[in-house]
JSON list of C-alpha atoms in Angstrom, two decimals:
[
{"chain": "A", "resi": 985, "resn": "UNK", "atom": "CA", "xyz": [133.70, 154.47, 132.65]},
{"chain": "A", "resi": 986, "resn": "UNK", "atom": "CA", "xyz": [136.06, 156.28, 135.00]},
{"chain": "A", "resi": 987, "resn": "UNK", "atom": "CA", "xyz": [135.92, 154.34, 138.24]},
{"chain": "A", "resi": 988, "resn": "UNK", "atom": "CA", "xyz": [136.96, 153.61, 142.14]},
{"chain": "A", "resi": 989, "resn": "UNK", "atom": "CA", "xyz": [138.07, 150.28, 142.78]},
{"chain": "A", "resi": 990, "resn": "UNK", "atom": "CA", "xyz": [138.08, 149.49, 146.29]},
{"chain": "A", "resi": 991, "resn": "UNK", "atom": "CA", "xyz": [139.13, 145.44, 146.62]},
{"chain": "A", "resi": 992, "resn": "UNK", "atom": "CA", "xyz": [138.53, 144.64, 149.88]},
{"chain": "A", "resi": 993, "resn": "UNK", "atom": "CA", "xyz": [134.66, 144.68, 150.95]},
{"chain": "A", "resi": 994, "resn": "UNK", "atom": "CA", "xyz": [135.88, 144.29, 154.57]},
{"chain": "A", "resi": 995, "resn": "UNK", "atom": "CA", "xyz": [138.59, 144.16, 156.85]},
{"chain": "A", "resi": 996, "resn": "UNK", "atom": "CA", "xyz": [139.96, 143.39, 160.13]},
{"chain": "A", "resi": 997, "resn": "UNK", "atom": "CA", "xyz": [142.30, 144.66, 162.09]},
{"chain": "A", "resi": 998, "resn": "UNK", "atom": "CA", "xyz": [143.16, 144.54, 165.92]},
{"chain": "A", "resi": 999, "resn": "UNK", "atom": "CA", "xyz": [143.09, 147.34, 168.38]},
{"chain": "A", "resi": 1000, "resn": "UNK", "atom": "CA", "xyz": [146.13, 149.72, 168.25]},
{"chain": "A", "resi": 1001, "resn": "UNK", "atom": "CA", "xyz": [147.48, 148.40, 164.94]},
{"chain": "A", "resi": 1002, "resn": "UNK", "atom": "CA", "xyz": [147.46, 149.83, 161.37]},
{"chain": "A", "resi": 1003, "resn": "UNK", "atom": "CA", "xyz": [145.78, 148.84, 158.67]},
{"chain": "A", "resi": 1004, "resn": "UNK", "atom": "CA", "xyz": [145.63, 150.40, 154.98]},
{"chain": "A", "resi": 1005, "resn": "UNK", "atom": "CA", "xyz": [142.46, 150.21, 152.69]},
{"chain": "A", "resi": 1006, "resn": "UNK", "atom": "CA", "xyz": [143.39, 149.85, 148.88]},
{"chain": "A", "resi": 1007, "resn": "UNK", "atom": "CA", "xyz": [141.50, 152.26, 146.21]},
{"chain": "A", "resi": 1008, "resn": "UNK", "atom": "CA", "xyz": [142.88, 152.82, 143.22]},
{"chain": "A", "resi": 1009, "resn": "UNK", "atom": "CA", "xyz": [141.27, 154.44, 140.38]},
{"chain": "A", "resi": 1010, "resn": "UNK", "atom": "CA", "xyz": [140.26, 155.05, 136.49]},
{"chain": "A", "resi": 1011, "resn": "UNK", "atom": "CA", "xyz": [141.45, 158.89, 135.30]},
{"chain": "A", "resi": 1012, "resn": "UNK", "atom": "CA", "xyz": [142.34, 160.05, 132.12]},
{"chain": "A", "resi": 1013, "resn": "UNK", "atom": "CA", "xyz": [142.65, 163.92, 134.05]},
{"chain": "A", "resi": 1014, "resn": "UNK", "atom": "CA", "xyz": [145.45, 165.29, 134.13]},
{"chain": "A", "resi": 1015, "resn": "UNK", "atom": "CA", "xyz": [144.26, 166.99, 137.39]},
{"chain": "A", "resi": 1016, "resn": "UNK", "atom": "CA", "xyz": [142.12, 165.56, 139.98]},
{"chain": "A", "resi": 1017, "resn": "UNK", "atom": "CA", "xyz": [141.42, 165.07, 143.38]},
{"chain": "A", "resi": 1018, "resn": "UNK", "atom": "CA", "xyz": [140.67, 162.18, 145.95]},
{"chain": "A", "resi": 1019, "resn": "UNK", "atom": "CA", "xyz": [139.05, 162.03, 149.18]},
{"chain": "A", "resi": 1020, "resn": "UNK", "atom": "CA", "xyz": [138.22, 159.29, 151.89]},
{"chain": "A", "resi": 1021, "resn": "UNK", "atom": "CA", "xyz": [135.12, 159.59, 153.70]},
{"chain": "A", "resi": 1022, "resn": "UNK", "atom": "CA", "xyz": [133.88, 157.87, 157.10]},
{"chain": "A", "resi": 1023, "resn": "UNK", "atom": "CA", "xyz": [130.63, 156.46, 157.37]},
{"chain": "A", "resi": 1024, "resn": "UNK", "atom": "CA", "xyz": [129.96, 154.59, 160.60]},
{"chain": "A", "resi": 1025, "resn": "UNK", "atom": "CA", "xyz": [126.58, 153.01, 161.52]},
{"chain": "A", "resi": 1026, "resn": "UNK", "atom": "CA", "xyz": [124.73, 156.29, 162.24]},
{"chain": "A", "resi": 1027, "resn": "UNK", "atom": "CA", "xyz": [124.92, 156.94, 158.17]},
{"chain": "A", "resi": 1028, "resn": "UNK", "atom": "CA", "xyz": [126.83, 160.49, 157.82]},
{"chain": "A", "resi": 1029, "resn": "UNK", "atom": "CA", "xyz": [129.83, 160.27, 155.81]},
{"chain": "A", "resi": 1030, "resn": "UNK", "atom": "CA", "xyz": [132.71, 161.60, 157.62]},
{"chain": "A", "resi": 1031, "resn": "UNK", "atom": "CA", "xyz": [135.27, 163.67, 155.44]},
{"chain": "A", "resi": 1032, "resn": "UNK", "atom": "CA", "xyz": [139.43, 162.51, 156.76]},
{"chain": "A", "resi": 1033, "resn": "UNK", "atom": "CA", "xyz": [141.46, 163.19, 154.24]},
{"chain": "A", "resi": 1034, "resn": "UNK", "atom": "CA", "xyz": [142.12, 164.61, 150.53]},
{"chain": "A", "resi": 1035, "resn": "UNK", "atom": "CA", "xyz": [144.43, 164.56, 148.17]},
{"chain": "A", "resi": 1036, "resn": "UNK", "atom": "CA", "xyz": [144.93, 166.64, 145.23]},
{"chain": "A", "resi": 1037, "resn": "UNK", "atom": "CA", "xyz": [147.18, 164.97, 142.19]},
{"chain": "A", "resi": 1038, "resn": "UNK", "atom": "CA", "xyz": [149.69, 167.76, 141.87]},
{"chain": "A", "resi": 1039, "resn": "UNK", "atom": "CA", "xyz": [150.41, 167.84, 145.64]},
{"chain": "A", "resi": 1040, "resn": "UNK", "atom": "CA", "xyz": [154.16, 166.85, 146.16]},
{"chain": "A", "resi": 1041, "resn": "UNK", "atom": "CA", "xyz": [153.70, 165.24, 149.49]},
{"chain": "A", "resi": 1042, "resn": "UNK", "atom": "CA", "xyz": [151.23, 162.54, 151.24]},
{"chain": "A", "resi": 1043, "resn": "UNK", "atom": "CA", "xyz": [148.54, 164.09, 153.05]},
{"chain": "A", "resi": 1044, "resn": "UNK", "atom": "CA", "xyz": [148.24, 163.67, 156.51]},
{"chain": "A", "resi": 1045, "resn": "UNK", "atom": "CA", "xyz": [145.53, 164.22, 159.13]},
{"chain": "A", "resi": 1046, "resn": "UNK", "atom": "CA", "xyz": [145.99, 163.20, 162.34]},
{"chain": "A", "resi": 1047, "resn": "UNK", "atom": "CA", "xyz": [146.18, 159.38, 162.41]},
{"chain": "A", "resi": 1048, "resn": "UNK", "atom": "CA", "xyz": [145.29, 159.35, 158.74]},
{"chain": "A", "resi": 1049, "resn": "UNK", "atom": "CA", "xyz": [147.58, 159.13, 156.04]},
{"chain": "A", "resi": 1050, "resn": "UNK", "atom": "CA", "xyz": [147.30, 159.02, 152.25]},
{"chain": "A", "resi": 1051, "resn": "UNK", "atom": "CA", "xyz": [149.57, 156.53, 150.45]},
{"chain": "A", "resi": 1052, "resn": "UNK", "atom": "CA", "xyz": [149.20, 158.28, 146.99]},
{"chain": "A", "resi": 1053, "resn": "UNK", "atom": "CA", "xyz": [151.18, 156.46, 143.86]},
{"chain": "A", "resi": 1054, "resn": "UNK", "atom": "CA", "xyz": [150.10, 158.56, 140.62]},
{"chain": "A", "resi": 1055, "resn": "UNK", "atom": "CA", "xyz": [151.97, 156.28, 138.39]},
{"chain": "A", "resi": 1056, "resn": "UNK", "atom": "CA", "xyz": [149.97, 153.19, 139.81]},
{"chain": "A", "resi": 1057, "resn": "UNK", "atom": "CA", "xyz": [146.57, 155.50, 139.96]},
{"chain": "A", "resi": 1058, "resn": "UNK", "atom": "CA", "xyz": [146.24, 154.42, 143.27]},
{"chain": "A", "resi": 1059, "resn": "UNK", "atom": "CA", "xyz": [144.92, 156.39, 146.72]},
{"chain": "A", "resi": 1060, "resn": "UNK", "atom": "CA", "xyz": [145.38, 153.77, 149.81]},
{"chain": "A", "resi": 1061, "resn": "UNK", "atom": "CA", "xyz": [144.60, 155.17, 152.87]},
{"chain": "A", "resi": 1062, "resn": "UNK", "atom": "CA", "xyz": [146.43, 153.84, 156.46]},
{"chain": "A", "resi": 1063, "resn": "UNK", "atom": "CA", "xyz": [145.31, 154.55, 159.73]},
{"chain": "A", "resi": 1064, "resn": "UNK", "atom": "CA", "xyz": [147.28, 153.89, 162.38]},
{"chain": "A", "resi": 1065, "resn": "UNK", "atom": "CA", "xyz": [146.99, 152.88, 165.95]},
{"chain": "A", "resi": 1066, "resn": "UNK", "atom": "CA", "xyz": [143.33, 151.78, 165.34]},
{"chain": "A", "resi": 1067, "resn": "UNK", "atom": "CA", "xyz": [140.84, 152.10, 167.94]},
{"chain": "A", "resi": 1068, "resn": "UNK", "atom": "CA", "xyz": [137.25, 150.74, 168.48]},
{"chain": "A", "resi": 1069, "resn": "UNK", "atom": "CA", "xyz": [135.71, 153.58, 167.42]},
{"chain": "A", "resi": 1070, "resn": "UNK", "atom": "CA", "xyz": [137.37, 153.58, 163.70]},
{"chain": "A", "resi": 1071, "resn": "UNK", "atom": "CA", "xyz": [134.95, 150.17, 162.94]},
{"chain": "A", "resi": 1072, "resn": "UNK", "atom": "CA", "xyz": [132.66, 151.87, 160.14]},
{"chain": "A", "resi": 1073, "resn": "UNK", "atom": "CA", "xyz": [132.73, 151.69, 155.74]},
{"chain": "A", "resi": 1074, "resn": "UNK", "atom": "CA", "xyz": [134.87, 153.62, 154.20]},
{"chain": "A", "resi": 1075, "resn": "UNK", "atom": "CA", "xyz": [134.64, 155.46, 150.75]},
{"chain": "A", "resi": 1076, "resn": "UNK", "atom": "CA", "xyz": [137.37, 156.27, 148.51]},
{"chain": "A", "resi": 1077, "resn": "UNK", "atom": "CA", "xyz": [136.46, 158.77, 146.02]},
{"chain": "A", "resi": 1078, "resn": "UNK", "atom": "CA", "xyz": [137.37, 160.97, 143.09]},
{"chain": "A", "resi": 1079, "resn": "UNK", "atom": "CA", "xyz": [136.21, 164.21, 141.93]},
{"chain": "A", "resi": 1080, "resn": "UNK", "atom": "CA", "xyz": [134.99, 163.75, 138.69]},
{"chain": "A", "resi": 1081, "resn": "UNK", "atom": "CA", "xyz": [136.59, 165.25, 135.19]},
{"chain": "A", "resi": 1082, "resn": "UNK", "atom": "CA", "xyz": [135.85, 169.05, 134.84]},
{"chain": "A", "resi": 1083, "resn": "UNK", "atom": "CA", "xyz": [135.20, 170.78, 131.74]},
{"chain": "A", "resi": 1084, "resn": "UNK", "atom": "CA", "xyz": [132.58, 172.32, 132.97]},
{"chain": "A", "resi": 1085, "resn": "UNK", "atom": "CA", "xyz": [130.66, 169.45, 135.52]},
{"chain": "A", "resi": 1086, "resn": "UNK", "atom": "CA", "xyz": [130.75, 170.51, 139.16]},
{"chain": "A", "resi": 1087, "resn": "UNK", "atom": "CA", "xyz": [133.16, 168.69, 140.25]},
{"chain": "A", "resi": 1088, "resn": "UNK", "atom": "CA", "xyz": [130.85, 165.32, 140.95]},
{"chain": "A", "resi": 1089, "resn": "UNK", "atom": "CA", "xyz": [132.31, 162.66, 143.56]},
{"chain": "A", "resi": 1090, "resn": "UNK", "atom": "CA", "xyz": [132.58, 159.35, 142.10]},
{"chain": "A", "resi": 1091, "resn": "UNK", "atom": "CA", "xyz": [132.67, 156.90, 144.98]},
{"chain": "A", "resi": 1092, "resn": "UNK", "atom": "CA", "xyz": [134.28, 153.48, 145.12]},
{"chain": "A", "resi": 1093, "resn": "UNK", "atom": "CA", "xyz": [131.85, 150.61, 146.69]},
{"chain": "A", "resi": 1094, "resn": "UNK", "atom": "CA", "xyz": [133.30, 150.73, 150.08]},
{"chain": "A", "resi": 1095, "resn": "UNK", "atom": "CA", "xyz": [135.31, 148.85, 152.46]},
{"chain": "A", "resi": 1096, "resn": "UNK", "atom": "CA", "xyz": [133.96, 148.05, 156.03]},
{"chain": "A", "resi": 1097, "resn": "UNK", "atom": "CA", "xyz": [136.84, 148.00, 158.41]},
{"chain": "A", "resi": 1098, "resn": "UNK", "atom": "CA", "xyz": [136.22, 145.99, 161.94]},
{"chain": "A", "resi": 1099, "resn": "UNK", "atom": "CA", "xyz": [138.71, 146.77, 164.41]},
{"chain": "A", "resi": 1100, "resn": "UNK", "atom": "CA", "xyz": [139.20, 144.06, 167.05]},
{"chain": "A", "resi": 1101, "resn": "UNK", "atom": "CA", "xyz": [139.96, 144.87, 170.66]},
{"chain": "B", "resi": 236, "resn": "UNK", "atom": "CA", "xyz": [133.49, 174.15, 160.62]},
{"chain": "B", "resi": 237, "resn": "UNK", "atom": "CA", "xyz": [131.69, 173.23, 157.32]},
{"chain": "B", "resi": 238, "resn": "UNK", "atom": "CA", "xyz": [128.60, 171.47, 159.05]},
{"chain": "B", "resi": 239, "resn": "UNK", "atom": "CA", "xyz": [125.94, 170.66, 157.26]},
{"chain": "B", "resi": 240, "resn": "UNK", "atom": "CA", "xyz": [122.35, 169.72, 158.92]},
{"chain": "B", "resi": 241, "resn": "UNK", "atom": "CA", "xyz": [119.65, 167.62, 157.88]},
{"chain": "B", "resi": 242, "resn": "UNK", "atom": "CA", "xyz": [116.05, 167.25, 158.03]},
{"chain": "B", "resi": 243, "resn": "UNK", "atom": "CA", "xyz": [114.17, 164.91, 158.84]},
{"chain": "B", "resi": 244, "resn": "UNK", "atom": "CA", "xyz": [116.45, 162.36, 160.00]},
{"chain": "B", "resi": 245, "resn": "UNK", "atom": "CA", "xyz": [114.16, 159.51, 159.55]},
{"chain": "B", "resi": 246, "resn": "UNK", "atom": "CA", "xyz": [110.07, 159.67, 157.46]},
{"chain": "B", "resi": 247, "resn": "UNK", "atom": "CA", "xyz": [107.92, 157.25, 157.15]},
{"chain": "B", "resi": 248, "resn": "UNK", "atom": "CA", "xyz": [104.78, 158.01, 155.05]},
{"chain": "B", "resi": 249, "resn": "UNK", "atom": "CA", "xyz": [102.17, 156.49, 153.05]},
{"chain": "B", "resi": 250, "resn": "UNK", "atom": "CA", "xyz": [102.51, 155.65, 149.40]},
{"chain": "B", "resi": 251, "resn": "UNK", "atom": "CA", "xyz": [101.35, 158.15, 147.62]},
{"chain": "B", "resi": 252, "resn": "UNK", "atom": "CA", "xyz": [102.22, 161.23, 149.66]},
{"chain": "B", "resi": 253, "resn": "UNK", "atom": "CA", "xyz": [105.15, 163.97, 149.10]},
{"chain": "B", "resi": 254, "resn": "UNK", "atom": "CA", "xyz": [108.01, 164.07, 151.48]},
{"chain": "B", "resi": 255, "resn": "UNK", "atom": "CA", "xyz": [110.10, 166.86, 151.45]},
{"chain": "B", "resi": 256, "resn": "UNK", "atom": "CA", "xyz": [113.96, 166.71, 153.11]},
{"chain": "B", "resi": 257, "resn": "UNK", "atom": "CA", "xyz": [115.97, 169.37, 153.38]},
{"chain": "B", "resi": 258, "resn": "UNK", "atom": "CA", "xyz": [119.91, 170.48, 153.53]},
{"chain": "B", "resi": 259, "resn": "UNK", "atom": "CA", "xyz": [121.40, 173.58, 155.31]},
{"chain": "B", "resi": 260, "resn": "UNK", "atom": "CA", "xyz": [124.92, 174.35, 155.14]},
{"chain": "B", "resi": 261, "resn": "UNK", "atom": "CA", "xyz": [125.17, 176.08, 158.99]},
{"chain": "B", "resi": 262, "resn": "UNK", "atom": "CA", "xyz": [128.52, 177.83, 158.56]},
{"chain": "B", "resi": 263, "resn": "UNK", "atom": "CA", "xyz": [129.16, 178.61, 155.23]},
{"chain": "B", "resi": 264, "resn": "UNK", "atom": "CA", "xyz": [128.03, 179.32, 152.41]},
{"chain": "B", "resi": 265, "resn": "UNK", "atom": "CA", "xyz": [127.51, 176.52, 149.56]},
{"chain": "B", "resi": 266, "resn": "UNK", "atom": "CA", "xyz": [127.33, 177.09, 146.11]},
{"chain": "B", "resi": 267, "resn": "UNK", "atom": "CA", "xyz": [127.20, 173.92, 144.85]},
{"chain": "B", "resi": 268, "resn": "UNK", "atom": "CA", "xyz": [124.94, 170.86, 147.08]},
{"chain": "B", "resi": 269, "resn": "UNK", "atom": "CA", "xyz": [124.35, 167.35, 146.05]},
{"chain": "B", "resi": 270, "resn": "UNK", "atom": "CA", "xyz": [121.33, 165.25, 146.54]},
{"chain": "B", "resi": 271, "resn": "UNK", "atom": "CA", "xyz": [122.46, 161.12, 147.08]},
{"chain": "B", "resi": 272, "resn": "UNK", "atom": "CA", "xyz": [120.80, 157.92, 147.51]},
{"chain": "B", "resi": 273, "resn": "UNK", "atom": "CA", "xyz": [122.01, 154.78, 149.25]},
{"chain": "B", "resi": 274, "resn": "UNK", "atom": "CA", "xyz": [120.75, 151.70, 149.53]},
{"chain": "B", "resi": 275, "resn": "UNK", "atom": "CA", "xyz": [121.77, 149.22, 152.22]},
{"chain": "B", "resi": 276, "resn": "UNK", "atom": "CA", "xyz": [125.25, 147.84, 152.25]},
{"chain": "B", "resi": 277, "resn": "UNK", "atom": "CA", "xyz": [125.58, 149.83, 148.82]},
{"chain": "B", "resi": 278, "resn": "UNK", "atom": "CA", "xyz": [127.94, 153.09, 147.74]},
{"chain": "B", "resi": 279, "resn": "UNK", "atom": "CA", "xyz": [126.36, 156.98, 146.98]},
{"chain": "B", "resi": 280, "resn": "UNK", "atom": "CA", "xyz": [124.79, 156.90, 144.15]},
{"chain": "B", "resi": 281, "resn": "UNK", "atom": "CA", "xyz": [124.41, 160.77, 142.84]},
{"chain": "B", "resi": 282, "resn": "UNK", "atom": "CA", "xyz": [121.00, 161.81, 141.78]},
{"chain": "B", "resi": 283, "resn": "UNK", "atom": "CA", "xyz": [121.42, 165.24, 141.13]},
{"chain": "B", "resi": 284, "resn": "UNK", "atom": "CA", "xyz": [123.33, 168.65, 141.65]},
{"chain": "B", "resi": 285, "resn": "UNK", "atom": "CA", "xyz": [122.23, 171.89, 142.59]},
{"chain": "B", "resi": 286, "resn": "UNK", "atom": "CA", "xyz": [123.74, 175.10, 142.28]},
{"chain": "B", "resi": 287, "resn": "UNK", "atom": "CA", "xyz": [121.79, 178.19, 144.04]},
{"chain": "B", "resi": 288, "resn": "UNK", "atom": "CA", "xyz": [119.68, 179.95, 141.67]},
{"chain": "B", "resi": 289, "resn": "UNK", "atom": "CA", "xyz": [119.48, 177.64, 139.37]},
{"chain": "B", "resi": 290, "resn": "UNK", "atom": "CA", "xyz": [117.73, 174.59, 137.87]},
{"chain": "B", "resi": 291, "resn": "UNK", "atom": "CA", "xyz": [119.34, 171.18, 139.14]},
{"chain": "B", "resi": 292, "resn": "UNK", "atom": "CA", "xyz": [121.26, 168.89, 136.71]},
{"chain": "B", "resi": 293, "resn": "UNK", "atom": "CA", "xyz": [119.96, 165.51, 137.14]},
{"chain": "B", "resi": 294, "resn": "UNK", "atom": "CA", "xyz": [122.14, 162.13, 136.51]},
{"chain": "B", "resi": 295, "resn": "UNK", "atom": "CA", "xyz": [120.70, 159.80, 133.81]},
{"chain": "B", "resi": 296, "resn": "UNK", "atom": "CA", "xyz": [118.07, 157.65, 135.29]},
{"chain": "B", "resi": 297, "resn": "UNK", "atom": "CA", "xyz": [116.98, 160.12, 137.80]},
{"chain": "B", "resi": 298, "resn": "UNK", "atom": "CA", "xyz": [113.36, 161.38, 137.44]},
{"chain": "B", "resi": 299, "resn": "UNK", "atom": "CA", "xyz": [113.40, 165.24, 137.53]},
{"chain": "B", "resi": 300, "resn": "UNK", "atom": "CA", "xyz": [109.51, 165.30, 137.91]},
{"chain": "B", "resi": 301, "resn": "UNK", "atom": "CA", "xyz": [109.97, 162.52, 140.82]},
{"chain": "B", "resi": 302, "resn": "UNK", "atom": "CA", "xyz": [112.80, 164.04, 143.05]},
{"chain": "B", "resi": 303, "resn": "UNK", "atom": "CA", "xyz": [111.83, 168.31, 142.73]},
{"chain": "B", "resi": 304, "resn": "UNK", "atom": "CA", "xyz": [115.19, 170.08, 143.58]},
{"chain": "B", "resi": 305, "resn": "UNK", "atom": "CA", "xyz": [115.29, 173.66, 144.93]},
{"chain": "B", "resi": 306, "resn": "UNK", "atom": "CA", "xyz": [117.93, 175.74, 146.29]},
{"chain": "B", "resi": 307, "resn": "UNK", "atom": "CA", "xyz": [116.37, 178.59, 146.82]},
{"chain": "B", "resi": 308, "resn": "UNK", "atom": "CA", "xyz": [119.28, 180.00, 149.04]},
{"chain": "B", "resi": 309, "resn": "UNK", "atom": "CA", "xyz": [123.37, 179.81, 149.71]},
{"chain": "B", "resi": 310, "resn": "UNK", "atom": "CA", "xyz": [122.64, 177.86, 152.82]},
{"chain": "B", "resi": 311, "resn": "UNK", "atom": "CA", "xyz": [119.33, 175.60, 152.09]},
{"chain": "B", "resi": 312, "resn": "UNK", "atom": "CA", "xyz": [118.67, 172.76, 149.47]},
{"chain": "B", "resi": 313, "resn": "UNK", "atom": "CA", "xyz": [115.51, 170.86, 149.39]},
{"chain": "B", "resi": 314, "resn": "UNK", "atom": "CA", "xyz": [114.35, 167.45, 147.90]},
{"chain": "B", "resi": 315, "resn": "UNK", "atom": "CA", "xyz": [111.21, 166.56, 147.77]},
{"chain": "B", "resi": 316, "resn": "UNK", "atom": "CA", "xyz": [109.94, 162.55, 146.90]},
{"chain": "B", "resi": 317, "resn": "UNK", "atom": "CA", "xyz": [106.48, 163.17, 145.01]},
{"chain": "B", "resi": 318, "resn": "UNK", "atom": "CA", "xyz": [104.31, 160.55, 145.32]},
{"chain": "B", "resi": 319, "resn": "UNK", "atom": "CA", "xyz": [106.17, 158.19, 146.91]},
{"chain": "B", "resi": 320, "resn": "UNK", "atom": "CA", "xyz": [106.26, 154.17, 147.07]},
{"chain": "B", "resi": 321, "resn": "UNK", "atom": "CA", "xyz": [107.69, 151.52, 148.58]},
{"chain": "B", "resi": 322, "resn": "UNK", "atom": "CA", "xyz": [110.46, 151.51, 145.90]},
{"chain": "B", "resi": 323, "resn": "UNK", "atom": "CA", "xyz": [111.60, 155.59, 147.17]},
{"chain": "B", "resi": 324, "resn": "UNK", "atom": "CA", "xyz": [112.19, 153.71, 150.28]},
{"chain": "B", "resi": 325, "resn": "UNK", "atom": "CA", "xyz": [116.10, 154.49, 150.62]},
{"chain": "B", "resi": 326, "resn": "UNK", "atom": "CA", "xyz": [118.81, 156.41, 153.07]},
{"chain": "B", "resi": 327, "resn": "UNK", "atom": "CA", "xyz": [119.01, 160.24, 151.54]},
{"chain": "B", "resi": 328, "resn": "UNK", "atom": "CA", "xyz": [122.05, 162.35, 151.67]},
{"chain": "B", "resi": 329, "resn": "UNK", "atom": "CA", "xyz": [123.10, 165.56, 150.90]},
{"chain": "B", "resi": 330, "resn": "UNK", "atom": "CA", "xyz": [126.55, 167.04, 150.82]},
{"chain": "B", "resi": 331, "resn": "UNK", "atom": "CA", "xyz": [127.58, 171.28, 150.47]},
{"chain": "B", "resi": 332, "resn": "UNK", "atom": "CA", "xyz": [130.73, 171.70, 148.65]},
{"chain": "B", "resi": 333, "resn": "UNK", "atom": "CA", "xyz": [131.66, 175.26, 149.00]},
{"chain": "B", "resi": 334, "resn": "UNK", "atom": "CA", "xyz": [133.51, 177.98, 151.86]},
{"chain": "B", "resi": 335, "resn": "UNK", "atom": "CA", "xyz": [137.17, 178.05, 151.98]},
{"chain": "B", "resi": 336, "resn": "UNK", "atom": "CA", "xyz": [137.52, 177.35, 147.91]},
{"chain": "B", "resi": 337, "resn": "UNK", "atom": "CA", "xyz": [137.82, 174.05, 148.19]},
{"chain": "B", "resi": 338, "resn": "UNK", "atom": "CA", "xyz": [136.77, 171.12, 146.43]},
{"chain": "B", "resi": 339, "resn": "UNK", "atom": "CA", "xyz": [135.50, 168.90, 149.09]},
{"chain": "B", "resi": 340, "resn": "UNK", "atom": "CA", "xyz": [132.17, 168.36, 149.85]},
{"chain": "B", "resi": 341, "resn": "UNK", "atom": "CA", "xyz": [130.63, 168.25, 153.74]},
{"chain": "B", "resi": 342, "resn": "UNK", "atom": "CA", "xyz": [127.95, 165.59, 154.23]},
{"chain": "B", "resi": 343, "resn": "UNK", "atom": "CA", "xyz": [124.66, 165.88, 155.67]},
{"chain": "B", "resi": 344, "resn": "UNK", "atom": "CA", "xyz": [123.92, 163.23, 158.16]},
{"chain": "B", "resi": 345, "resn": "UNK", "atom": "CA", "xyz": [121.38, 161.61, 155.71]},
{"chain": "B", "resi": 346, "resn": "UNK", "atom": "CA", "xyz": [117.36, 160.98, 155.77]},
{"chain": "B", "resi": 347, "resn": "UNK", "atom": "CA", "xyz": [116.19, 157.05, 156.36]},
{"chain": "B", "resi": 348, "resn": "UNK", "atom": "CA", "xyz": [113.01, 156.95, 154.04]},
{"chain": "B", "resi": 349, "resn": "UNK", "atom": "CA", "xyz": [110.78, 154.73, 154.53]},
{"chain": "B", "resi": 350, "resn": "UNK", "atom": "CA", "xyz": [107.58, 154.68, 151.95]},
{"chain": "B", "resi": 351, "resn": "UNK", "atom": "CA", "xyz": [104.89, 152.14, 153.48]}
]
């Protein structure tokens, strides 16, 4: 099965620091696309960031950034200068194979990130 | 842009009865929504997509005559539990991909379901 591996169930990280959650993931596709989602306590998954696996650059957004290594199939995502608010579970995930599928979201199983002040 | 609303945020019924939750994309249009389930401390698990107009496509292991799908519009998905139990009991969440040509999908702020 084509998966999201996300290693670390949950992290810490202190107040104004960086910290990067690992995903990497299963693709046989030549084209694809990745996306981290947000989900704090409340339950609604926030969308931050995407990237698609012909873009030549990182993506950026704000105070996230995408760490993308093709060759190593893997999608780690860094936010810097953490703040309180950024404590929630984050989901790495990949749009699934076309070929005629709608373009399903295959999610990894999450890492919740606790930021320290 | 690309919010997408959610209703009821939170059920609780008796076993037995229908509960019906529904998704509206508020600023665009979505031609593609998702129905998701997730259980505490646990990932999305997809249970089915719907494209307007058409019947949903279900994921293997997901009841079509227990979770009824209709999007009956560009804007407005529906799921409705039938007969419900204590095992339907989950979080609910729907996501609208669609609007701008991309790929990514907007999530719904879920549905807390609980069957008693």
């Amino acid at each position: 099965a084509q998966k999201i591996t996300q290693t670390q169930p949950g992290m810490f990280v202190q107040e104004k620091e960086a910290v990067t959650l690992d995903c990497t993931y299963d693709t046989s596709d030549p084209s694809y696309g990745l996306f981290w989602y947000k989900q704090p306590s409340s339950g609604e998954m926030i969308f931050l960031i995407y990237q698609g696996s012909y873009d030549q650059q990182n993506a950026t957004e704000g105070r996230y950034s995408l760490n993308f290594q093709k060759a190593r199939k893997s999608a780690n995502l860094v936010i810097s200068a953490s703040q309180l608010g950024d404590s929630a579970m984050y989901f790495c995930a990949r749009r699934s194979p076309s070929g005629g599928a709608t373009n399903k979201l295959i999610f990894g199983t999450g890492t919740l990130l606790a930021v320290q002040p | 842009g690309a919010v997408v609303s959610q209703h009821p945020s939170r059920v609780i019924c008796k076993s037995g009865t229908s509960v019906k939750i529904e998704c509206r994309s508020l600023d665009f249009q979505a031609t593609t929504m998702f129905w998701y389930r997730q259980f505490p401390k646990k990932s999305l698990m997809l249970m089915a997509t719907s494209n307007e107009g058409s019947k949903a496509t279900y994921e293997q292991g997901v009841e079509k005559d227990k979770f009824l799908i209709n999007h009956a519009s560009l804007t407005l998905s529906t799921l409705t539990v039938t007969s419900a139990h204590p095992e339907d009991s989950s979080f609910y969440i729907c996501s609208a991909r669609g609007g701008r040509g991309t790929d990514t999908q907007y999530f719904g702020p879920g549905t807390r379901l609980t069957v008693l």
